[in-house]
Coordinates of C-alpha atoms in Angstrom, one line a residue:
Chain A
M9 CA 124.8 -47.3 66.0
I10 CA 121.2 -48.0 66.5
F11 CA 122.0 -49.9 69.0
A12 CA 123.4 -46.8 70.8
V13 CA 120.7 -44.6 70.0
A14 CA 118.0 -46.5 71.7
M15 CA 119.9 -47.7 74.7
G16 CA 120.0 -43.3 74.8
A17 CA 116.4 -43.0 74.3
V18 CA 115.9 -45.9 77.6
L19 CA 118.0 -44.0 79.2
V20 CA 116.6 -40.6 78.5
T21 CA 113.2 -43.1 80.2
M22 CA 114.7 -43.9 83.3
G23 CA 115.9 -40.9 84.1
L24 CA 112.6 -39.1 83.8
A25 CA 111.1 -41.6 85.8
L26 CA 113.2 -41.0 88.5
V27 CA 112.5 -37.7 87.8
R28 CA 109.2 -38.5 88.9
A29 CA 110.2 -40.5 91.8
A30 CA 111.6 -37.7 93.3
K31 CA 108.9 -35.3 92.9
G32 CA 105.7 -37.7 93.6
P33 CA 104.2 -36.0 95.1
T34 CA 101.8 -39.6 96.6
I35 CA 103.5 -42.8 97.4
F36 CA 101.9 -44.8 93.7
D37 CA 103.6 -41.7 92.2
R38 CA 106.8 -43.5 93.1
I39 CA 105.9 -47.0 92.5
L40 CA 104.6 -46.0 88.8
A41 CA 107.9 -44.4 88.8
L42 CA 109.5 -47.0 89.8
N43 CA 107.6 -50.4 87.9
M44 CA 108.6 -48.1 85.1
F45 CA 112.0 -48.0 85.6
G46 CA 112.3 -51.8 86.1
T47 CA 110.2 -52.6 82.9
K48 CA 112.8 -50.2 81.1
T49 CA 116.0 -51.6 82.4
V50 CA 114.7 -55.0 81.8
L51 CA 114.7 -53.4 78.3
L52 CA 118.4 -51.9 78.5
I53 CA 120.0 -55.0 79.4
A54 CA 118.7 -56.4 76.3
V55 CA 119.3 -53.8 73.7
M56 CA 123.3 -54.1 75.8
G57 CA 123.5 -57.9 75.4
F58 CA 123.3 -57.2 72.1
L59 CA 125.0 -53.8 71.7
T60 CA 128.2 -55.7 72.7
G61 CA 127.5 -58.7 71.2
R62 CA 126.9 -61.1 74.1
P63 CA 122.8 -62.0 74.1
D64 CA 123.5 -64.3 77.3
Y65 CA 122.6 -60.7 79.3
L66 CA 119.2 -62.0 78.1
D67 CA 118.6 -64.0 81.2
L68 CA 119.4 -61.3 82.8
A69 CA 116.9 -59.5 82.0
L70 CA 114.6 -62.4 82.6
V71 CA 115.6 -62.5 86.8
Y72 CA 115.1 -58.3 86.6
A73 CA 111.2 -58.8 84.8
L74 CA 110.5 -61.8 87.8
M75 CA 112.4 -58.9 90.1
N76 CA 110.8 -56.9 89.5
F77 CA 107.5 -57.5 89.4
I78 CA 107.6 -59.8 92.3
G79 CA 109.3 -56.5 94.5
V80 CA 106.3 -53.6 93.2
I81 CA 104.2 -56.3 94.4
G82 CA 106.2 -56.4 98.0
V83 CA 106.3 -53.2 98.2
L84 CA 102.3 -52.3 97.2
R85 CA 101.6 -54.8 100.1
F86 CA 103.1 -53.3 101.9
S87 CA 102.6 -50.1 102.0
K88 CA 99.1 -50.9 102.0
Y89 CA 99.4 -53.6 105.2
G90 CA 102.9 -52.0 107.1
H91 CA 103.9 -56.1 107.3
F92 CA 104.9 -58.8 104.9
A93 CA 102.0 -61.4 106.8
D94 CA 98.4 -62.7 105.0
P95 CA 95.6 -60.1 106.8
D96 CA 93.6 -63.4 106.7
R97 CA 96.6 -66.0 109.5
K98 CA 96.5 -64.5 112.5
D99 CA 98.3 -67.7 113.4
V100 CA 101.5 -66.5 111.8
A101 CA 102.0 -62.7 112.1
Chain B
M5 CA 117.8 -59.7 52.5
D6 CA 120.4 -58.6 55.3
L7 CA 119.6 -54.9 54.9
L8 CA 115.8 -55.4 54.7
V9 CA 116.6 -57.0 57.7
D10 CA 119.0 -54.0 59.5
V11 CA 116.2 -51.8 58.2
V12 CA 113.3 -53.8 59.6
G13 CA 114.9 -54.7 62.7
G14 CA 116.1 -51.1 62.8
G15 CA 113.3 -49.0 62.7
L16 CA 110.7 -50.9 65.0
L17 CA 114.5 -50.5 67.9
L18 CA 113.6 -46.4 66.9
F19 CA 110.1 -46.9 67.1
G20 CA 109.8 -48.7 70.2
A21 CA 112.0 -46.3 71.8
A22 CA 110.0 -42.9 70.7
F23 CA 107.7 -44.8 72.1
A24 CA 109.8 -44.8 75.1
L25 CA 110.2 -41.9 75.1
I26 CA 107.3 -40.5 75.1
G27 CA 105.8 -42.5 77.8
G28 CA 108.1 -40.8 80.5
I29 CA 107.3 -37.6 79.0
G30 CA 103.9 -38.5 79.9
L31 CA 105.0 -39.4 83.5
I32 CA 106.3 -35.7 84.2
R33 CA 103.1 -34.2 81.9
L34 CA 100.4 -35.6 83.0
P35 CA 98.4 -34.5 86.5
D36 CA 97.6 -36.7 88.4
F37 CA 98.2 -39.8 89.4
Y38 CA 95.4 -41.8 87.4
T39 CA 96.1 -40.2 84.2
R40 CA 99.9 -41.2 84.7
I41 CA 99.7 -44.3 84.8
H42 CA 98.6 -45.0 81.2
G43 CA 101.5 -42.6 80.3
A44 CA 103.4 -45.4 82.0
G45 CA 101.5 -48.0 80.1
I46 CA 102.6 -46.6 76.7
T47 CA 106.5 -47.9 78.0
D48 CA 105.3 -51.0 78.6
T49 CA 103.6 -52.4 76.0
L50 CA 104.0 -50.3 73.0
G51 CA 107.6 -49.7 73.5
A52 CA 108.5 -52.7 75.6
G53 CA 107.2 -54.1 72.5
L54 CA 108.8 -52.7 69.4
I55 CA 111.8 -52.7 71.2
L56 CA 112.5 -56.3 71.6
S57 CA 110.4 -57.3 68.8
G58 CA 113.6 -55.2 66.6
L59 CA 115.8 -57.3 68.3
M60 CA 114.3 -60.1 67.6
F61 CA 114.5 -58.8 64.3
E62 CA 118.0 -58.5 64.7
A63 CA 118.6 -61.5 65.8
G64 CA 117.7 -63.0 63.3
V65 CA 115.8 -67.6 63.8
S66 CA 117.5 -68.9 66.4
I67 CA 117.6 -69.3 70.4
V68 CA 117.7 -65.1 71.2
T69 CA 114.3 -64.7 69.3
I70 CA 112.6 -66.9 71.6
K71 CA 114.7 -65.2 74.8
L72 CA 113.2 -62.2 73.5
L73 CA 109.3 -63.6 73.0
L74 CA 108.5 -65.1 76.1
I75 CA 110.6 -62.1 77.9
L76 CA 108.4 -59.8 75.3
L77 CA 105.0 -62.0 77.2
F78 CA 106.4 -62.4 79.9
L79 CA 106.4 -58.4 80.8
W80 CA 103.0 -57.8 78.9
L81 CA 101.2 -60.9 81.3
T82 CA 102.7 -59.0 85.0
S83 CA 102.6 -55.7 83.5
P84 CA 98.8 -55.3 83.8
T85 CA 99.1 -57.1 87.1
A86 CA 101.2 -54.7 88.7
T87 CA 99.0 -51.5 86.9
H88 CA 95.9 -52.5 88.3
A89 CA 97.5 -53.3 91.4
L90 CA 98.5 -50.3 92.0
A91 CA 95.5 -48.7 91.0
N92 CA 93.3 -50.1 93.3
S93 CA 95.6 -49.8 96.0
A94 CA 95.8 -46.1 95.7
L95 CA 91.8 -46.2 94.8
E96 CA 91.2 -47.6 98.3
T97 CA 94.2 -45.4 100.5
G98 CA 91.3 -43.2 99.0
L99 CA 93.0 -41.4 96.2
K100 CA 90.6 -39.0 94.1
P101 CA 91.0 -39.4 90.5
R102 CA 91.0 -35.7 88.7
L103 CA 87.6 -35.9 86.6
A104 CA 86.5 -33.8 83.6
D105 CA 84.2 -30.9 84.6
G106 CA 83.8 -32.8 87.6
E107 CA 81.3 -35.4 85.8
E108 CA 79.8 -38.5 87.8
A109 CA 81.2 -41.6 86.6
A110 CA 78.4 -43.1 83.2
S111 CA 78.0 -46.2 83.5
T112 CA 76.0 -49.0 80.7
P113 CA 73.2 -50.2 81.5
Chain C
M17 CA 95.1 -84.7 84.9
K18 CA 95.4 -82.8 81.8
Y19 CA 96.0 -79.7 84.1
L20 CA 98.8 -81.0 84.7
I21 CA 100.6 -82.8 82.1
G22 CA 99.5 -79.2 80.0
L23 CA 101.7 -77.5 83.0
M24 CA 104.2 -80.1 83.4
I25 CA 104.7 -79.5 79.6
A26 CA 105.5 -75.5 80.1
L27 CA 107.5 -76.7 83.0
T28 CA 109.9 -78.4 80.9
G29 CA 109.7 -76.4 78.1
T30 CA 110.8 -73.2 79.4
W31 CA 113.9 -75.0 81.5
V32 CA 114.7 -76.1 77.7
L33 CA 114.7 -73.2 76.0
W34 CA 116.4 -70.9 79.0
S35 CA 119.0 -73.3 79.4
W36 CA 119.7 -74.8 76.0
H37 CA 122.0 -77.7 77.7
F38 CA 121.9 -80.7 76.2
T39 CA 123.5 -82.6 79.3
T40 CA 122.2 -85.0 81.4
A41 CA 123.3 -83.5 84.6
L42 CA 121.4 -80.8 84.1
L43 CA 118.2 -82.1 82.1
S44 CA 117.7 -84.2 85.0
Y45 CA 118.5 -81.3 87.2
G46 CA 115.3 -79.7 84.6
L47 CA 113.7 -82.3 85.8
A48 CA 113.8 -82.8 88.9
S49 CA 112.9 -79.0 89.7
C50 CA 110.1 -78.9 87.5
V51 CA 108.3 -82.2 89.9
V52 CA 109.1 -80.6 92.8
V53 CA 106.8 -77.3 91.2
L54 CA 104.0 -79.5 90.3
L55 CA 104.8 -80.9 93.2
I56 CA 103.9 -77.7 95.2
A57 CA 101.5 -76.6 92.9
R58 CA 99.6 -79.1 93.5
R59 CA 99.4 -79.2 97.0
M60 CA 98.2 -75.9 96.7
R61 CA 95.3 -76.2 94.8
V62 CA 96.0 -74.6 91.8
V63 CA 96.6 -77.0 89.1
D64 CA 92.8 -76.6 87.3
R65 CA 91.3 -74.9 84.8
E66 CA 92.5 -71.6 86.0
G67 CA 96.1 -71.6 87.1
A68 CA 97.2 -73.9 84.0
P69 CA 94.7 -72.6 81.5
I70 CA 95.9 -74.9 78.6
D71 CA 92.6 -74.8 77.1
L72 CA 92.2 -71.3 76.2
L73 CA 95.4 -71.6 74.0
P74 CA 93.4 -72.5 70.6
V75 CA 91.1 -69.0 71.2
L76 CA 93.7 -67.3 72.1
V77 CA 95.5 -67.5 69.0
T78 CA 92.4 -65.3 67.3
Y79 CA 92.4 -63.5 70.1
L80 CA 95.8 -61.8 70.8
P81 CA 96.7 -60.2 66.8
W82 CA 92.9 -58.2 67.7
L83 CA 94.2 -56.9 71.0
F84 CA 97.9 -56.5 70.0
W85 CA 96.3 -53.9 67.0
E86 CA 93.9 -52.5 69.0
I87 CA 96.8 -51.9 71.4
A88 CA 98.9 -49.8 69.0
K89 CA 96.0 -48.0 68.4
A90 CA 95.5 -47.1 71.8
N91 CA 99.1 -46.4 72.5
V92 CA 99.5 -44.2 68.9
D93 CA 96.5 -42.0 70.3
V94 CA 98.2 -41.4 74.0
A95 CA 101.3 -40.0 72.2
R96 CA 99.6 -38.0 70.6
I97 CA 98.3 -36.5 73.6
V98 CA 100.9 -37.1 76.3
L99 CA 103.4 -34.7 73.2
H100 CA 100.1 -32.2 72.2
P101 CA 101.3 -29.2 74.2
R102 CA 98.0 -27.9 75.7
M103 CA 97.2 -32.2 76.5
P104 CA 93.1 -32.2 75.7
I105 CA 92.5 -35.1 78.3
S106 CA 89.1 -35.7 79.9
P107 CA 89.8 -38.0 82.3
R108 CA 86.7 -40.3 83.8
L109 CA 86.0 -43.2 85.6
I110 CA 83.0 -45.4 83.9
E111 CA 81.9 -48.7 85.3
V112 CA 80.8 -51.1 82.8
R113 CA 79.3 -54.3 83.6
A114 CA 81.3 -58.0 82.2
T115 CA 79.7 -61.2 81.3
Q116 CA 82.0 -63.2 80.6
K117 CA 80.5 -66.2 83.4
H118 CA 84.2 -67.4 85.5
D119 CA 86.7 -65.3 86.3
L120 CA 88.9 -65.8 84.8
G121 CA 87.4 -64.3 81.4
R122 CA 87.2 -61.6 83.8
V123 CA 90.7 -61.3 85.0
I124 CA 91.3 -61.8 81.1
Y125 CA 88.7 -59.0 79.7
A126 CA 89.8 -56.2 82.9
N127 CA 93.6 -57.3 82.1
S128 CA 92.6 -56.4 78.5
I129 CA 91.6 -52.7 79.2
T130 CA 94.8 -52.6 81.7
L131 CA 97.1 -54.0 79.4
T132 CA 95.4 -51.2 76.3
P133 CA 97.4 -47.6 77.5
G134 CA 94.2 -45.3 77.8
T135 CA 91.8 -47.4 80.1
V136 CA 92.8 -48.8 83.3
T137 CA 90.8 -50.8 85.8
I138 CA 90.8 -49.2 88.7
D139 CA 88.6 -52.1 90.4
T140 CA 86.4 -54.5 90.0
E141 CA 83.6 -56.2 92.1
G142 CA 81.3 -58.6 90.7
D143 CA 81.3 -58.9 87.2
L144 CA 81.1 -54.8 87.8
I145 CA 84.4 -53.1 86.3
T146 CA 85.4 -49.7 87.2
V147 CA 87.3 -48.2 84.8
H148 CA 89.3 -45.1 84.3
A149 CA 90.2 -43.7 81.0
L150 CA 91.6 -40.6 80.0
T151 CA 89.8 -39.5 77.5
Q152 CA 86.0 -39.6 75.8
G153 CA 87.1 -41.8 72.7
A154 CA 88.8 -44.2 74.7
A155 CA 85.8 -44.3 77.4
D156 CA 83.3 -45.3 74.4
G157 CA 85.6 -47.5 73.0
V158 CA 85.5 -49.8 76.8
L159 CA 81.5 -48.7 76.4
S160 CA 81.4 -50.5 72.9
G161 CA 81.7 -53.9 74.8
E162 CA 83.8 -54.5 71.9
M163 CA 86.4 -56.5 73.8
D164 CA 83.8 -57.5 76.1
R165 CA 82.0 -59.9 73.5
R166 CA 85.2 -60.6 72.1
V167 CA 86.7 -62.0 75.9
S168 CA 83.4 -64.3 76.5
R169 CA 83.4 -65.6 72.9
L170 CA 87.4 -67.4 74.7
G171 CA 85.1 -68.4 76.8
S172 CA 82.6 -70.1 75.5
Q173 CA 84.3 -72.1 72.3
S174 CA 86.8 -73.3 75.4

């Protein structure tokens, strides 16, 4: 029961993050919302593992945390440079 | 004893969910990008911390607890990095923070 | 050398914890991938005090509980502001000098500031750290320099 309530709250938070991602107004607001959405997804997966009695879900939660972090850094780099190449290296770009 | 663990774990879980929700409300209510970061900070620190701690209580002493602890440590290591990267790129792109009463930046001597 | 060994212990520990299967095949895959990661890390020259800060582990034991308590207090403050009908925020930018000698200490300090809700490090240049604070109270907390002193003490003990 408590798990379901916590899951509901996390889902509502994710919804609020989506609203901010849709409203913007700057790209950074959207990335911030995306980052928060990702963190909440990690929590959602973890709580869901307990709700369904399958703690194996935690492995997925960790993988999602990794992907979320790398994804945010990647999007930031892309929005700054417009490509993923190392700005200091001209031989690979 | 079991009941106590359930009550403490459930309480932590509910408090964590409440803080996550407050962070979400902050993300909507706060007026500009730099202040919204602080709202997102609530969900990333205490929201995630309390929810995962609550789950740790529910799980008892097992491998699941250690995995939850590792997820929490990982989140707490990466979230300031991501937040700083985000705020710094916003600053470098020229997004100006809206300050109170147009005050100048204060600094320590 | 001690950083290499420390990193190896951390990597194999992580593998064992997440796999939690003890068959010969899986353990040897784990060992092989840890060795490959170590070789790559050494080739990237990141196996040093910064890449594998194992000497910090003992002193972190005293710092982390203090930091968690600060984070909890700051969270309640920010939560109260967010839920307040008029939202009494007074955002400001402040600059503080970090007194840590090494980059690693400064990173810990700057990240601790960011991790505490109400204050976010938005720029670092040398030992000058620019902080965005949500309220005057949060700004005063950073300006008081207690966190700075505690992080500096971390570095001097290791």
